Amino acid sequence: TPAGPLLARARAWATGSPLRSAAVAGGLVALMAGTIAAWLVLADLAAPAAQPTLEDALASLDGGDYELAGSIVTRLQQQRTILTADYGGPLFVLGAIRAQQAQTQWAPERRRRDYLVASKYLTEAIALGVPEDRRYQALYLLGKALIGSDQLQQGVDVLLEALQSEPTHRTEIHRLLARAYYFAKKPDYAAAVRQLDSVLADTELPTPVRDQVTLRKVRALSRLGRHAEAEALLQANPAAAEAAAGRLVTGQVLLRTAGAIGDKGRRASVIDAAEQALVDAERRDKLATNISAESQYLRGQIDQLRGGREEAMRRYLAIRKRFGMASAGIAASTAEGELLREAGNTGPAIDAYRRALDAVEEVSYYQSELLSLAELQSILLGAHGGFVADGQFEAALKLLEQMDVLIGHTRRLELRADTQQRWGERLLDQPTSKSVLKPERLRLGRRRLREAGSTFEELAEARYATPRYPDELWRAAGAYYRGQSYTSASRLLREYLKNEPERRNAQALLLLGKSLLALGQSGEAIEVFGECIEFHTTDAATYGARLAAAQAHRNLGQPDRAEALLRENLLGGDISPRSPEWRDSKFELGSVLHSVGSYIDAINHLEEAILRYPDSPKTRLARYLVAESYRHAAEAPMQRFREAKAVNERENNERLFRRLLESARDQYELVQREISRSSEPDDVDKAMLRNCYMLKGSVLFDLGRYKEAVDEYSNVSALYQNEPFVLETLVQISNCWRRLGEREKARGNIEQALVTLSQMPGDADFANATTRSRVEWEEMLNEIKTW
């Protein structure tokens, strides 16, 4: 082809063959299609994207397209320009979607979880603000979600607010309120009945729902004791009453009615009718649902009313094994525990109660037609109180271990502390004024009180931000003090005084001072007692402060100050001899006077105290001090007798010192006889008894009654053969025989003393029991042997 323009040559080439023409045509078509597609894509990219709105989400929500509504909300939340204050609307949509999902869940736990999540969304949505025309809907859905997640009280508050807007869901709100009142921790059955009446007033209520509401009202009326109204309502609704659930409710109502009937014959007839209704319920419950389980439990109650404890136990055991985690299983375990406790089977009873508590995993989720939460609490707290009253404190504490779920942590701590305190006080109680507690009982009682103090302290920490914090500190300090944990007591008393400057201030200072005194900090204790006396002059605690301060001054070697404080209590106050402070001040003053050598004054005060308070635990020691005071008081006239020149003076002093020594002997004998009659003398009594034998022998020796003195000393050597101080008695016996001219017997006792010394163990405590060491005793006895 001749050369020509390019376009002409191309056209000529394409038309030269049909195949080439088709190929060119196809290429041109493809090019045009690609161009158009590219243009459309570029146009779409250049045009602004359509933005989703809250109205779109709400429209999808109202249309039931929950997936689209959720997707729109997600896109709204991804927008960076949205403000926090505008989140209310999207959160409302999410909450409404989750509430709808909860309604379709068949598993109770999953339904409760979804309602809980919905309540979180809706609470936050209302706080941030929802569209005004959606406020009622938000309140209704929030109330429904709260009730559905067993947040009953919060749900009641929200739904009552929703009712004020005259909503379209008024009947549903009344149903929800009735449920909340019925299953509350403290049920309000009267309020539930009022709400159920409002539900039943709806003429368009579906028949199945009406039957359910009617039966709920029947149960509420029965729990209120309005049995006649409950039975009349059942008779007025035969369709509801004849179903399986209706027969169950009929049996339950008749059973409650029977409990209020006094006539035995009529009562038995009503119980028979109740049993028949329950049998009918089980027969009509084809699928063996909770109706059958609850019916079996109620039949167990009938067995108990008829006196068939064993039959009831077998029925409860079967229910518990089959329906352990259901409401019927919980009720059966509780009833089983009650029967076991009444029979005295404490351990199995505790196990049964704890099985019931194990099943009640979360109190807020517990709902039962058989045993309300309040009834369960009442039964278990009654069991705890029964254990405490019977002195079964260990069982009471075991029962409390798992009751956090039922009564809350702080209430459990309070009951635990009270139980430990009562246990300790029971152990430390004196059966009679003459008896002495065993050391093991004392140790255990004080240990329980220290445990109570620790629990009270934990309770105080739990109530730190409440007005009850100082009270719990006070109770903790008191328990620690009685348990002899004085360091802890003083620490908490200082904390108490920081937080409570007015109430019990004087008593707190007194107890703090006594704690410091017990810790050996007498100087600091005196300062605390002084603050109590100075700033609380009219408070009765000042008398106790003076008494304790006197003891502190005695510890510091200041008997004159101690005497002044005690005399101020006895003479300068308004207390009478009937008060414990006057009594103890009298005993203490006699003891102080004895310690400073004012023996006659000491005798006067101590003998007055013994006459006034013969049953006081201090009387025995006081009598011993009187005996000692008589013996020491005799030393002065005895010395004057030896030194006197005139016959008349010698005779007077001899009569006086003999009279005083005879009085001392009589008092020693009284103390000795009283301790010997004691069934369980303590270490102080044992020491006094030993001293009475020794000192009575010494008095007889001074009176010249040597044979009687030998008899008294022999009692000591026979009773305390392996104690180092027996060497003193053997030497005294030897001296008596010497005075009687029996030198062989005197030497024989010294020989016996040497043998006794050689047989004593190497670790014998000579330093505390006598005034000489082992070596010194051996040297002295060998020297006396040569006399």
Coordinates of N, CA and C in Angstrom, one line a residue, residues 489-590:
A489 N -4.4 -2.7 124.0 CA -5.5 -1.9 124.6 C -5.1 -0.5 124.7
S490 N -3.8 -0.2 125.2 CA -3.4 1.2 125.3 C -3.3 1.9 123.9
R491 N -2.9 1.1 122.9 CA -2.8 1.7 121.6 C -4.1 2.1 121.1
L492 N -5.1 1.3 121.2 CA -6.5 1.6 120.7 C -7.1 2.7 121.6
L493 N -6.8 2.7 122.9 CA -7.4 3.8 123.8 C -6.9 5.1 123.4
R494 N -5.6 5.2 123.0 CA -5.1 6.5 122.5 C -5.7 6.9 121.2
E495 N -6.0 5.9 120.3 CA -6.7 6.2 119.1 C -8.1 6.7 119.4
Y496 N -8.7 6.1 120.4 CA -10.1 6.4 120.7 C -10.2 7.9 121.3
L497 N -9.2 8.2 122.1 CA -9.2 9.6 122.7 C -9.0 10.6 121.6
K498 N -8.3 10.3 120.5 CA -8.1 11.2 119.4 C -9.4 11.4 118.7
N499 N -10.2 10.4 118.5 CA -11.4 10.5 117.7 C -12.6 10.8 118.5
E500 N -12.6 10.6 119.8 CA -13.8 10.8 120.6 C -13.4 11.6 121.9
P501 N -13.4 12.9 121.8 CA -12.9 13.7 123.0 C -13.9 13.9 124.1
E502 N -15.1 13.4 123.9 CA -16.1 13.7 124.9 C -16.7 12.5 125.6
R503 N -17.3 11.6 124.8 CA -18.0 10.4 125.3 C -17.0 9.4 125.9
R504 N -17.2 9.0 127.1 CA -16.4 8.0 127.8 C -14.9 8.5 128.0
N505 N -14.7 9.8 128.0 CA -13.3 10.2 128.1 C -12.7 9.8 129.4
A506 N -13.4 10.0 130.5 CA -12.8 9.7 131.8 C -12.6 8.2 131.9
Q507 N -13.6 7.3 131.4 CA -13.4 5.9 131.5 C -12.2 5.5 130.6
A508 N -12.0 6.1 129.4 CA -10.9 5.8 128.6 C -9.6 6.1 129.2
L509 N -9.5 7.2 129.9 CA -8.2 7.6 130.6 C -8.0 6.6 131.7
L510 N -9.0 6.2 132.4 CA -8.8 5.2 133.5 C -8.3 3.9 133.0
L511 N -8.9 3.4 131.9 CA -8.5 2.2 131.3 C -7.1 2.2 130.7
L512 N -6.8 3.4 130.1 CA -5.4 3.6 129.5 C -4.4 3.6 130.7
G513 N -4.7 4.2 131.8 CA -3.8 4.2 132.9 C -3.6 2.8 133.5
K514 N -4.7 2.1 133.6 CA -4.6 0.7 134.1 C -3.7 -0.2 133.2
S515 N -3.9 0.0 131.9 CA -3.1 -0.7 130.9 C -1.6 -0.4 131.0
L516 N -1.3 0.9 131.2 CA 0.1 1.3 131.4 C 0.6 0.7 132.7
L517 N -0.2 0.7 133.7 CA 0.2 0.2 135.0 C 0.5 -1.3 134.9
A518 N -0.3 -2.0 134.2 CA -0.1 -3.5 134.0 C 1.2 -3.7 133.2
L519 N 1.6 -2.7 132.3 CA 2.8 -2.9 131.5 C 4.0 -2.5 132.3
G520 N 3.9 -2.0 133.5 CA 5.0 -1.6 134.4 C 5.4 -0.2 134.2
Q521 N 4.6 0.6 133.4 CA 4.9 2.0 133.2 C 4.2 2.9 134.2
S522 N 4.6 2.7 135.5 CA 3.8 3.4 136.6 C 3.9 4.9 136.5
G523 N 5.0 5.5 136.1 CA 5.1 6.9 136.0 C 4.2 7.5 135.0
E524 N 4.1 6.9 133.8 CA 3.2 7.4 132.8 C 1.8 7.2 133.1
A525 N 1.5 6.0 133.8 CA 0.2 5.8 134.3 C -0.3 6.8 135.3
I526 N 0.6 7.3 136.2 CA 0.2 8.3 137.1 C -0.2 9.6 136.4
E527 N 0.5 9.9 135.4 CA 0.1 11.2 134.6 C -1.3 11.0 134.0
V528 N -1.6 9.9 133.5 CA -2.9 9.6 132.8 C -4.0 9.7 133.9
F529 N -3.7 9.0 135.1 CA -4.7 9.1 136.1 C -4.9 10.5 136.6
G530 N -3.8 11.3 136.7 CA -3.9 12.6 137.1 C -4.8 13.5 136.2
E531 N -4.6 13.2 134.9 CA -5.5 13.9 133.9 C -7.0 13.6 134.1
C532 N -7.2 12.3 134.4 CA -8.6 11.9 134.6 C -9.2 12.6 135.8
I533 N -8.4 12.6 136.9 CA -8.9 13.2 138.2 C -9.0 14.7 138.0
E534 N -8.1 15.4 137.3 CA -8.2 16.8 137.2 C -9.3 17.3 136.3
F535 N -9.5 16.7 135.2 CA -10.4 17.2 134.2 C -11.8 16.6 134.3
H536 N -12.0 15.6 135.1 CA -13.3 14.9 135.2 C -13.7 14.7 136.7
T537 N -13.7 15.8 137.4 CA -13.9 15.7 138.8 C -15.2 15.1 139.2
T538 N -16.2 15.3 138.4 CA -17.6 14.8 138.7 C -17.9 13.4 138.2
D539 N -16.9 12.8 137.4 CA -17.2 11.5 136.8 C -16.8 10.4 137.8
A540 N -17.6 9.4 137.9 CA -17.3 8.3 138.8 C -16.0 7.6 138.5
A541 N -15.5 7.7 137.3 CA -14.2 7.1 137.0 C -13.0 7.6 137.8
T542 N -13.2 8.8 138.4 CA -12.1 9.4 139.1 C -11.8 8.6 140.4
Y543 N -12.8 7.9 141.0 CA -12.5 7.1 142.2 C -11.7 5.9 141.8
G544 N -12.0 5.3 140.6 CA -11.1 4.2 140.1 C -9.7 4.7 139.8
A545 N -9.6 6.0 139.3 CA -8.3 6.5 138.9 C -7.5 6.7 140.2
R546 N -8.1 7.2 141.3 CA -7.3 7.4 142.5 C -6.9 6.1 143.1
L547 N -7.7 5.1 143.0 CA -7.3 3.7 143.5 C -6.2 3.2 142.7
A548 N -6.3 3.3 141.4 CA -5.2 2.7 140.5 C -3.9 3.6 140.7
A549 N -4.1 4.9 140.8 CA -2.9 5.8 141.0 C -2.2 5.4 142.3
A550 N -3.0 5.0 143.3 CA -2.4 4.6 144.6 C -1.5 3.4 144.4
Q551 N -2.0 2.5 143.6 CA -1.2 1.3 143.3 C 0.1 1.6 142.6
A552 N 0.0 2.6 141.6 CA 1.2 3.0 140.9 C 2.2 3.7 141.8
H553 N 1.7 4.5 142.7 CA 2.6 5.1 143.7 C 3.3 4.1 144.6
R554 N 2.6 3.1 144.9 CA 3.2 2.0 145.7 C 4.3 1.3 144.9
N555 N 4.1 1.1 143.6 CA 5.1 0.5 142.8 C 6.4 1.3 142.7
L556 N 6.2 2.7 142.8 CA 7.3 3.6 142.8 C 7.9 3.9 144.1
G557 N 7.4 3.2 145.2 CA 8.0 3.4 146.5 C 7.5 4.7 147.1
Q558 N 6.3 5.1 146.9 CA 5.7 6.3 147.4 C 4.4 6.0 148.2
P559 N 4.5 5.3 149.3 CA 3.3 4.9 150.0 C 2.5 6.0 150.6
D560 N 3.2 7.2 151.0 CA 2.5 8.3 151.5 C 1.5 8.9 150.5
R561 N 1.9 9.0 149.3 CA 1.0 9.5 148.2 C -0.1 8.5 148.0
A562 N 0.2 7.2 148.0 CA -0.8 6.2 147.9 C -1.9 6.3 149.0
E563 N -1.4 6.5 150.2 CA -2.3 6.6 151.3 C -3.2 7.8 151.2
A564 N -2.6 8.9 150.8 CA -3.4 10.2 150.6 C -4.6 10.0 149.6
L565 N -4.3 9.4 148.5 CA -5.3 9.1 147.5 C -6.4 8.2 148.0
L566 N -6.0 7.2 148.7 CA -7.0 6.2 149.2 C -7.9 6.8 150.3
R567 N -7.3 7.6 151.1 CA -8.1 8.3 152.2 C -9.1 9.3 151.5
E568 N -8.6 9.9 150.4 CA -9.5 10.9 149.7 C -10.7 10.1 149.1
N569 N -10.5 8.9 148.6 CA -11.6 8.1 148.1 C -12.6 7.7 149.3
L570 N -12.0 7.4 150.4 CA -12.8 6.9 151.5 C -13.5 8.0 152.3
L571 N -12.9 9.2 152.4 CA -13.4 10.2 153.2 C -13.9 11.5 152.5
G572 N -13.3 11.7 151.3 CA -13.5 13.0 150.6 C -14.5 12.9 149.5
G573 N -15.0 11.7 149.1 CA -15.9 11.6 148.0 C -17.3 11.3 148.3
D574 N -18.1 11.1 147.3 CA -19.5 10.9 147.5 C -19.9 9.4 147.4
I575 N -18.9 8.6 147.3 CA -19.2 7.1 147.1 C -19.5 6.5 148.5
S576 N -20.3 5.5 148.4 CA -20.7 4.8 149.7 C -20.0 3.5 149.8
P577 N -20.0 2.9 151.0 CA -19.3 1.6 151.1 C -19.9 0.5 150.2
R578 N -21.0 0.7 149.6 CA -21.5 -0.3 148.7 C -20.8 -0.3 147.3
S579 N -20.1 0.7 147.0 CA -19.5 0.8 145.7 C -18.2 0.0 145.7
P580 N -17.8 -0.6 144.5 CA -16.6 -1.4 144.4 C -15.3 -0.5 144.7
E581 N -15.4 0.7 144.3 CA -14.2 1.6 144.5 C -13.9 1.8 146.0
W582 N -15.0 2.0 146.8 CA -14.8 2.2 148.3 C -14.3 0.9 148.9
R583 N -14.9 -0.2 148.5 CA -14.5 -1.5 149.0 C -13.0 -1.7 148.7
D584 N -12.6 -1.6 147.4 CA -11.2 -1.9 147.1 C -10.2 -0.9 147.7
S585 N -10.7 0.4 147.9 CA -9.8 1.4 148.5 C -9.6 1.0 150.0
K586 N -10.6 0.4 150.6 CA -10.5 0.0 152.0 C -9.4 -1.1 152.1
F587 N -9.5 -2.1 151.3 CA -8.6 -3.2 151.3 C -7.2 -2.7 151.0
E588 N -7.1 -1.8 150.0 CA -5.8 -1.3 149.5 C -5.1 -0.5 150.6
L589 N -5.9 0.4 151.3 CA -5.4 1.2 152.4 C -4.8 0.3 153.5
G590 N -5.5 -0.7 153.9 CA -5.0 -1.7 154.9 C -3.7 -2.3 154.4

